[in-house]
Amino acid sequence: MDSYSEYYKGSAAYRAATSMPIILENGRKVFGPRRVANEVPPPTHKCELFVARIPPQFDELSFLVWLHRIGQVYEFRLMMNAYNESRGYAYIRFTTEDEALAALEMLKYRYITGERLLVSPSEGKSRLFLSGIPKNIPISTLEESFKMYFPNMHTVAAYPPTGKELLEKGHEKVRNRGFVFIEFADHENALEAKKRLTPGTLLMLGAELKVQWAKPKEELRAEDRTMRYDEPMGSSANDDCRKLRLYCLANDWCIPVILYGRSFRSKNLQYAGILLENIFSGVRSIITAEVDVTFVLDIHLLLCELAVRLIERHSGMPPFNYIIRVYRDMKAELVFLFQQNDALAPGDLATKFFSFKAIGELITALQLLAACNYKILLKNYKSAFLTRNRVASLCLVANHPFGKFYAILPKFRSNPKLSNNLNDMEINLLLMIQENVKCNVREKCTFGAVFKTDIIILKSQIIPNIRYVLRYVDIEALISKECYHAQQYINSNPVWIAGKTYQDDIYN
């Protein structure tokens, strides 16, 4: 995110982020809200999100600009320790519930300096903590007294003394632990009760009780160092198409490009690849695969799962280019990885794959696509479907042997639509194969690294009640409409769900 705020400098999101006042309070750093005359009531706690796993050092301005691109941020509260350092969690309040829901969806897939954020709807402050209660008062008396004083309360939680306290002072002197929690139905009722007790004390039960907010449960979880954050985010194994688009969208990567190459139906083999690229750093990853499709139900879903697994393995953009072989038992072997500028030589690869030529064609074509301006690529991709031909096509480089492609509709296989009206774009292409063309590869190459044995077990092909099986993506499949559901027609102009890049507009 180093250049993120600079990239959007002058935008409405940047102006909104930089205009938020900053207040340093005891234990927190607050951005906003902006106070104006005749201000409407502040947004409810339903517009608030709890975000944890924030790295100690992160660019606050860039993060605020990113948030303002999703919606108008009313308040951002970053929790600080006694040394004015971030405690790793914060509260973000948007002006509307719809904006909060969109941010919730995006933040789940956001990486900051290699850390994936943990996000959930804020539970809201609905509990008061009262301390200083005389310990000789029975719990039943406490409950009755507080119910009379707080008629809108939901529950009161008082606790009996510990065994150690009983041994030291006896049953007659100690009947409670000196504090209670008062639970209200919602934050608004709790806030109203808290205002009545300003400046934070209550004369009751013959003593001056101290009243303060109880820590929300999510704060207690954030401070628990033993908590596991790497649990699944609630999505199923068959949701990798959606997850890939959300990873690209949330981390400001370019629109994912999925490219299909040669298929050998007699051998049950399909060659394909995926291009991922970070628009700010220029780091890209090309993932190519030879897939045994004997037991594959959806080749497109399998490719998305490969990309998602590599993203999650590296906690962000995969740093290498990968050549993968997927066996019929759904074991994906990472055969080679190499750097962006490494040349690809036949060498040992020719013996490890059925068709090294198909691998070379895909890598060359994906490198060509990576060199293209994404806005131009998207424009050509859209224009390709305005045709009366049986199959849509586009030409990126006229004189290049791997510069021509067949275009596949963006609603390919009816990918699950992203919620909250988020940009749903994906580019799917089929390489236009030209025979008797050799890939320009060098005879010698130093690979960035070689995997000895590294296997990924793929789980996306366990699809219950699937109606449409897709194993091959080739010109035959496009002409016969095998790549589409029965209700889709390639000659009809698509209803475009996104007309811009992710960087221009995160919404449809």
XYZ file of C-alpha atoms in Angstrom:
508
model
C 0.000 0.000 0.000
C 3.048 2.271 -0.177
C 1.835 4.155 -3.266
C -1.881 3.668 -2.726
C -2.675 7.097 -1.266
C -0.444 8.755 -3.873
C -2.201 6.864 -6.671
C -5.584 8.220 -5.544
C -4.353 11.667 -4.548
C -6.919 14.202 -5.690
C -9.762 11.678 -5.712
C -12.920 12.071 -3.633
C -11.795 9.182 -1.413
C -8.447 10.870 -0.748
C -10.076 14.211 0.070
C -12.539 12.526 2.431
C -9.766 10.602 4.207
C -7.475 13.605 4.670
C -10.315 15.835 5.916
C -11.112 13.578 8.884
C -9.978 15.196 12.159
C -7.590 13.153 14.302
C -8.076 12.965 18.064
C -5.613 11.215 20.371
C -7.493 9.931 23.394
C -6.487 7.682 26.239
C -6.067 4.273 24.668
C -7.186 5.071 21.130
C -6.591 7.176 18.031
C -9.827 8.455 16.518
C -10.258 9.643 12.920
C -13.495 11.647 12.677
C -16.337 12.144 12.897
C -16.566 15.575 11.335
C -18.835 17.774 13.448
C -21.218 19.983 11.479
C -24.150 22.186 12.411
C -27.563 20.501 12.553
C -25.867 17.127 12.347
C -28.122 14.138 11.888
C -27.943 11.396 14.536
C -24.787 9.274 14.248
C -24.997 5.881 12.510
C -26.054 2.971 14.691
C -23.679 0.227 15.818
C -25.031 -1.908 12.941
C -22.880 0.258 10.666
C -19.748 -0.617 12.640
C -17.139 -3.303 11.968
C -14.496 -4.792 14.222
C -11.131 -5.371 12.494
C -8.251 -7.273 14.080
C -4.845 -8.557 13.038
C -3.733 -5.087 11.969
C 0.090 -5.016 11.697
C 1.909 -2.713 14.161
C 3.221 -0.563 11.319
C 0.755 0.188 8.563
C -0.146 3.180 6.425
C -3.208 4.663 8.125
C -3.897 7.182 5.348
C -3.777 4.564 2.584
C -6.088 2.318 4.574
C -8.556 5.175 5.097
C -8.480 6.040 1.384
C -9.193 2.392 0.588
C -12.113 2.382 3.047
C -13.548 5.603 1.610
C -13.628 3.994 -1.832
C -16.087 1.473 -0.387
C -18.235 4.006 1.448
C -18.230 7.099 3.618
C -16.363 6.386 6.841
C -18.017 8.109 9.787
C -15.376 7.132 12.340
C -12.222 5.015 12.536
C -10.994 4.129 16.042
C -7.573 2.505 16.291
C -6.858 1.063 19.735
C -3.479 2.117 21.207
C -1.376 0.936 24.150
C 0.356 3.007 26.830
C 3.311 3.599 24.480
C 1.050 5.033 21.766
C 1.472 1.922 19.634
C -1.283 0.089 17.813
C -2.811 -2.825 19.709
C -3.673 -4.517 16.426
C -7.411 -3.915 16.256
C -9.819 -1.117 15.417
C -13.462 -0.166 14.926
C -14.733 1.253 11.636
C -18.136 2.914 11.454
C -19.701 3.719 8.078
C -22.648 6.014 7.459
C -24.957 3.250 6.174
C -25.453 -0.455 6.778
C -25.027 -1.245 3.061
C -21.566 0.331 3.062
C -20.635 -1.635 6.174
C -21.768 -4.893 4.549
C -19.703 -4.193 1.420
C -16.657 -3.385 3.556
C -17.206 -6.551 5.594
C -17.091 -8.615 2.400
C -13.926 -6.911 1.155
C -11.973 -6.772 4.414
C -12.183 -10.545 4.841
C -9.844 -10.903 1.862
C -7.579 -7.918 2.472
C -3.862 -8.428 3.138
C -1.772 -5.717 4.803
C 1.989 -6.341 4.840
C 1.405 -10.073 4.578
C -1.295 -10.244 7.263
C -4.845 -11.209 6.397
C -7.280 -9.088 8.366
C -9.861 -10.553 10.708
C -13.197 -8.752 10.468
C -16.664 -9.168 11.918
C -19.695 -6.982 12.623
C -19.144 -5.059 15.822
C -21.183 -6.405 18.689
C -21.699 -2.883 19.974
C -21.254 -1.734 23.543
C -24.319 -3.071 25.285
C -22.794 -3.906 28.693
C -21.846 -1.724 31.651
C -19.268 -2.744 34.234
C -19.941 -1.568 37.808
C -17.250 -1.987 40.450
C -16.796 -0.937 44.084
C -19.841 -2.870 45.310
C -19.750 -3.817 49.014
C -18.948 -7.519 49.129
C -21.262 -8.294 52.042
C -24.446 -7.796 49.985
C -26.105 -11.020 48.757
C -26.311 -11.566 44.996
C -30.123 -11.742 45.088
C -30.252 -8.271 46.667
C -27.909 -6.917 43.988
C -30.101 -8.247 41.200
C -33.260 -6.714 42.665
C -31.591 -3.342 43.311
C -30.159 -2.983 39.806
C -33.413 -4.066 38.157
C -35.156 -1.215 39.962
C -32.489 1.333 38.988
C -32.146 0.157 35.352
C -35.688 -0.774 34.240
C -34.547 -1.202 30.603
C -31.761 -3.632 31.438
C -31.752 -7.111 29.929
C -29.759 -9.115 32.493
C -27.444 -8.558 35.436
C -24.458 -10.818 36.045
C -23.060 -10.968 39.588
C -20.609 -13.625 40.743
C -20.166 -15.473 44.046
C -16.883 -15.105 45.938
C -13.948 -17.355 45.196
C -12.870 -20.078 47.585
C -9.815 -18.063 48.575
C -11.964 -15.063 49.593
C -14.229 -17.287 51.687
C -11.286 -18.816 53.518
C -9.793 -15.414 54.274
C -12.925 -13.503 55.351
C -15.712 -16.038 55.854
C -19.212 -16.473 54.419
C -20.767 -13.643 56.437
C -18.376 -10.971 55.182
C -18.059 -11.941 51.502
C -21.183 -12.683 49.443
C -20.189 -11.284 46.036
C -17.001 -10.403 44.182
C -17.510 -6.631 44.252
C -18.574 -6.073 40.645
C -21.442 -6.780 38.243
C -22.131 -6.645 34.500
C -25.355 -4.960 33.375
C -26.490 -6.192 29.938
C -28.894 -4.157 27.784
C -30.823 -5.200 24.700
C -28.786 -2.924 22.413
C -26.159 -0.221 22.362
C -28.677 2.624 22.337
C -30.265 1.580 25.655
C -26.850 1.040 27.225
C -25.678 4.456 26.018
C -28.753 6.146 27.476
C -28.098 4.508 30.853
C -24.419 5.473 30.705
C -25.293 9.126 30.041
C -27.441 9.212 33.174
C -24.416 8.166 35.222
C -22.020 10.884 34.053
C -19.298 11.461 35.312
C -19.075 7.696 35.766
C -20.122 7.136 39.374
C -23.300 5.938 41.050
C -24.271 6.403 44.702
C -26.011 3.161 45.528
C -25.998 0.402 48.145
C -24.258 2.711 50.586
C -21.201 3.146 48.367
C -19.935 5.083 45.366
C -19.894 2.657 42.453
C -17.656 3.180 39.454
C -19.440 2.777 36.097
C -17.651 2.119 32.806
C -18.130 0.278 29.557
C -17.463 -3.443 29.687
C -15.017 -4.597 27.043
C -16.829 -6.050 24.026
C -16.233 -9.744 23.495
C -14.315 -9.159 20.272
C -11.762 -7.003 22.113
C -11.181 -9.812 24.564
C -10.649 -12.185 21.638
C -8.225 -9.770 19.952
C -6.144 -9.601 23.120
C -6.106 -13.390 23.486
C -2.753 -14.348 21.986
C -3.764 -18.020 21.765
C -6.677 -17.342 19.426
C -6.463 -18.910 15.963
C -7.170 -16.492 13.122
C -6.583 -18.914 10.255
C -9.932 -20.647 10.463
C -12.087 -20.690 7.319
C -14.047 -17.528 6.645
C -17.323 -19.372 6.244
C -17.054 -20.130 2.535
C -17.333 -23.617 1.106
C -14.702 -25.514 -0.858
C -16.744 -24.914 -4.025
C -16.559 -21.146 -3.656
C -13.061 -20.578 -5.033
C -14.215 -18.680 -8.144
C -15.813 -16.092 -5.901
C -12.829 -16.026 -3.533
C -10.371 -15.411 -6.378
C -12.308 -12.365 -7.567
C -12.587 -11.043 -4.010
C -8.846 -11.462 -3.390
C -8.100 -9.488 -6.557
C -10.717 -6.862 -5.776
C -9.800 -6.380 -2.106
C -6.042 -6.152 -2.715
C -6.183 -3.872 -5.772
C -4.864 -6.505 -8.127
C -5.766 -6.491 -11.785
C -8.747 -8.416 -13.082
C -7.800 -12.120 -13.109
C -7.207 -13.522 -16.591
C -7.863 -17.230 -17.124
C -6.392 -18.585 -20.348
C -7.053 -22.028 -21.792
C -4.564 -23.683 -24.105
C -4.362 -27.003 -25.885
C -6.536 -29.951 -24.953
C -5.827 -33.598 -25.739
C -9.118 -35.421 -25.360
C -7.625 -38.810 -26.156
C -5.248 -38.361 -23.209
C -7.789 -36.629 -20.913
C -5.526 -33.575 -20.669
C -6.318 -29.858 -20.622
C -3.675 -27.103 -20.449
C -4.582 -23.767 -18.868
C -3.153 -20.840 -16.932
C -4.024 -17.829 -14.782
C -2.484 -14.357 -14.744
C -2.465 -12.323 -11.511
C -0.868 -8.885 -11.249
C -0.520 -6.130 -8.653
C -1.116 -2.814 -10.382
C 0.929 -0.816 -7.855
C 4.042 -2.959 -7.402
C 4.024 -4.551 -10.848
C 4.542 -7.978 -9.271
C 2.782 -10.643 -11.285
C 2.305 -14.372 -11.084
C 1.709 -16.729 -13.999
C 0.258 -20.093 -13.034
C 0.217 -22.773 -15.744
C -1.083 -26.289 -15.337
C -1.386 -29.610 -17.100
C -4.620 -31.115 -15.788
C -5.727 -34.724 -16.022
C -9.478 -34.151 -16.334
C -10.593 -37.778 -15.963
C -12.485 -37.017 -12.740
C -12.745 -33.234 -13.083
C -16.256 -31.797 -12.868
C -15.424 -28.140 -13.583
C -11.994 -27.209 -14.956
C -12.639 -23.505 -14.390
C -13.350 -24.037 -10.705
C -10.221 -26.186 -10.375
C -8.025 -23.417 -11.815
C -9.534 -20.853 -9.457
C -8.822 -23.155 -6.527
C -5.173 -23.479 -7.581
C -4.796 -19.689 -7.605
C -6.588 -19.279 -4.265
C -4.439 -21.916 -2.574
C -1.238 -20.228 -3.768
C -2.493 -16.798 -2.637
C -3.293 -18.126 0.827
C -0.023 -20.040 1.013
C 1.995 -16.860 0.403
C -0.359 -14.509 2.300
C -0.827 -12.324 -0.738
C 0.309 -12.193 -4.338
C 2.237 -15.390 -5.204
C 5.850 -14.250 -5.741
C 6.775 -16.721 -8.506
C 5.580 -18.187 -11.773
C 4.398 -21.775 -11.367
C 4.216 -24.859 -13.568
C 1.849 -27.400 -12.043
C 0.721 -30.893 -12.910
C -2.686 -32.024 -11.637
C -3.178 -35.777 -11.434
C -6.459 -37.624 -11.791
C -6.684 -38.083 -7.996
C -6.790 -34.267 -7.587
C -3.235 -33.983 -6.304
C -1.536 -30.892 -7.718
C 2.244 -31.197 -7.918
C 4.210 -27.947 -8.047
C 6.834 -29.070 -10.541
C 8.759 -25.830 -11.173
C 8.674 -22.225 -10.134
C 10.695 -19.432 -11.670
C 11.109 -15.661 -11.501
C 9.496 -13.155 -13.850
C 12.608 -12.552 -15.946
C 13.790 -16.149 -16.110
C 13.717 -17.781 -19.514
C 12.014 -21.124 -19.924
C 14.083 -23.966 -21.363
C 12.897 -27.466 -22.288
C 15.497 -29.323 -20.206
C 13.854 -31.669 -17.741
C 10.386 -30.209 -18.356
C 10.025 -32.095 -21.625
C 10.104 -35.384 -19.736
C 7.735 -34.281 -16.965
C 4.812 -33.188 -19.152
C 2.969 -34.767 -22.032
C 3.334 -31.582 -24.107
C 6.044 -29.120 -23.188
C 4.997 -27.130 -26.253
C 1.553 -26.503 -24.730
C 3.201 -25.215 -21.537
C 5.470 -22.888 -23.506
C 2.562 -21.533 -25.556
C 0.590 -20.663 -22.433
C 3.491 -18.940 -20.694
C 4.333 -16.917 -23.805
C 0.699 -15.855 -24.293
C 0.230 -14.972 -20.607
C 3.402 -12.864 -20.656
C 2.014 -11.082 -23.709
C -1.264 -10.424 -21.882
C 0.652 -9.158 -18.842
C 2.465 -6.621 -21.023
C -0.846 -5.203 -22.294
C -2.567 -2.235 -20.725
C -5.447 -3.677 -18.720
C -7.910 -1.012 -19.829
C -7.133 -1.767 -23.470
C -7.401 -5.500 -22.808
C -10.789 -5.052 -21.145
C -12.031 -2.824 -23.963
C -11.003 -5.368 -26.609
C -12.516 -8.171 -24.554
C -15.858 -6.369 -24.405
C -15.795 -5.483 -28.095
C -15.116 -9.093 -29.065
C -18.680 -10.096 -28.209
C -20.231 -7.563 -30.582
C -20.077 -10.051 -33.428
C -22.280 -12.282 -35.529
C -19.619 -14.964 -35.738
C -20.201 -18.283 -34.055
C -17.312 -17.649 -31.665
C -16.106 -14.284 -30.351
C -12.422 -13.486 -30.880
C -9.916 -10.691 -30.338
C -6.450 -9.833 -31.589
C -4.024 -8.061 -29.266
C -0.868 -8.217 -31.409
C -1.503 -8.731 -35.105
C 1.862 -10.186 -36.088
C 2.472 -12.230 -32.964
C 1.848 -15.999 -33.221
C 0.278 -16.004 -29.738
C -1.516 -12.658 -29.930
C -4.964 -13.945 -30.969
C -7.615 -15.340 -28.642
C -11.166 -16.597 -28.516
C -13.262 -14.770 -25.916
C -15.526 -16.501 -23.408
C -18.431 -14.653 -21.821
C -17.707 -13.097 -18.406
C -20.711 -14.938 -16.926
C -18.812 -18.090 -17.841
C -20.356 -21.123 -16.140
C -22.604 -18.766 -14.157
C -19.984 -17.924 -11.556
C -21.527 -17.091 -8.175
C -22.250 -13.379 -8.147
C -20.527 -11.229 -5.567
C -22.842 -9.758 -2.968
C -23.306 -6.070 -2.118
C -23.152 -5.057 -5.786
C -19.357 -5.424 -5.921
C -17.507 -5.494 -9.237
C -17.834 -9.036 -10.574
C -15.373 -8.950 -13.468
C -13.253 -11.803 -14.785
C -11.587 -12.313 -18.187
C -11.736 -15.775 -19.769
C -9.862 -16.519 -22.982
C -8.937 -19.456 -25.188
C -5.603 -19.255 -26.987
C -5.996 -19.381 -30.753
C -3.571 -22.182 -31.575
C -1.381 -21.782 -34.640
C 0.404 -24.925 -35.694
C 4.016 -25.036 -36.883
C 4.959 -22.162 -34.575
C 7.828 -22.638 -32.150
C 7.980 -21.004 -28.744
C 10.964 -18.709 -28.345
C 12.725 -20.394 -25.423
C 16.394 -20.457 -24.547
C 18.489 -23.558 -24.256
C 19.714 -22.722 -20.760
C 17.863 -21.262 -17.833
C 18.454 -20.752 -14.133
C 15.200 -21.332 -12.317
C 14.364 -19.310 -9.252
C 13.767 -22.555 -7.359
C 12.801 -26.155 -7.940
C 10.315 -28.005 -5.782
C 11.497 -31.474 -4.849
C 8.087 -32.687 -3.723
C 5.283 -30.259 -3.008
C 1.704 -31.441 -3.307
C -1.560 -29.514 -2.928
C -4.679 -31.593 -2.344
C -7.540 -30.021 -4.298
C -11.049 -30.203 -2.852
C -13.150 -28.076 -5.181
C -14.301 -30.963 -7.382
C -16.568 -32.393 -4.696
C -19.647 -30.726 -6.153
C -23.032 -32.154 -5.112
C -25.794 -32.375 -7.719
C -23.801 -30.723 -10.504
C -25.812 -30.321 -13.717
C -23.095 -29.184 -16.110
C -19.766 -30.983 -16.368
C -16.920 -29.049 -18.002
C -13.618 -30.806 -18.602
C -12.332 -29.276 -21.831
C -12.233 -25.694 -23.059
C -11.318 -25.671 -26.746
C -12.796 -24.407 -29.996
C -15.003 -27.480 -30.199
C -16.450 -26.728 -26.755
C -17.075 -23.089 -27.687
C -18.860 -23.897 -30.935
C -21.040 -26.543 -29.287
C -21.783 -24.224 -26.312
C -20.276 -26.847 -23.998
C -18.551 -24.057 -22.052
C -21.859 -22.437 -21.161
C -25.045 -23.332 -19.427
C -27.915 -24.175 -21.719
C -29.592 -20.771 -21.311
C -26.508 -18.804 -22.398
C -25.899 -17.773 -26.003
C -22.539 -16.498 -27.140
C -23.970 -14.424 -30.004
C -26.150 -12.328 -27.697
C -24.662 -9.111 -26.375
C -23.840 -9.689 -22.703
C -25.253 -7.514 -19.957
C -21.994 -6.129 -18.636
C -21.616 -6.427 -14.917
C -18.488 -4.268 -14.949
C -17.166 -1.829 -17.493
C -14.050 -0.651 -15.708
C -11.030 -2.130 -14.016
C -11.067 -2.911 -10.322
C -8.889 0.126 -9.725
C -11.352 2.490 -11.410
C -14.485 1.222 -9.740
C -14.950 -1.478 -7.128
C -18.694 -1.483 -7.750
C -20.727 -2.614 -10.749
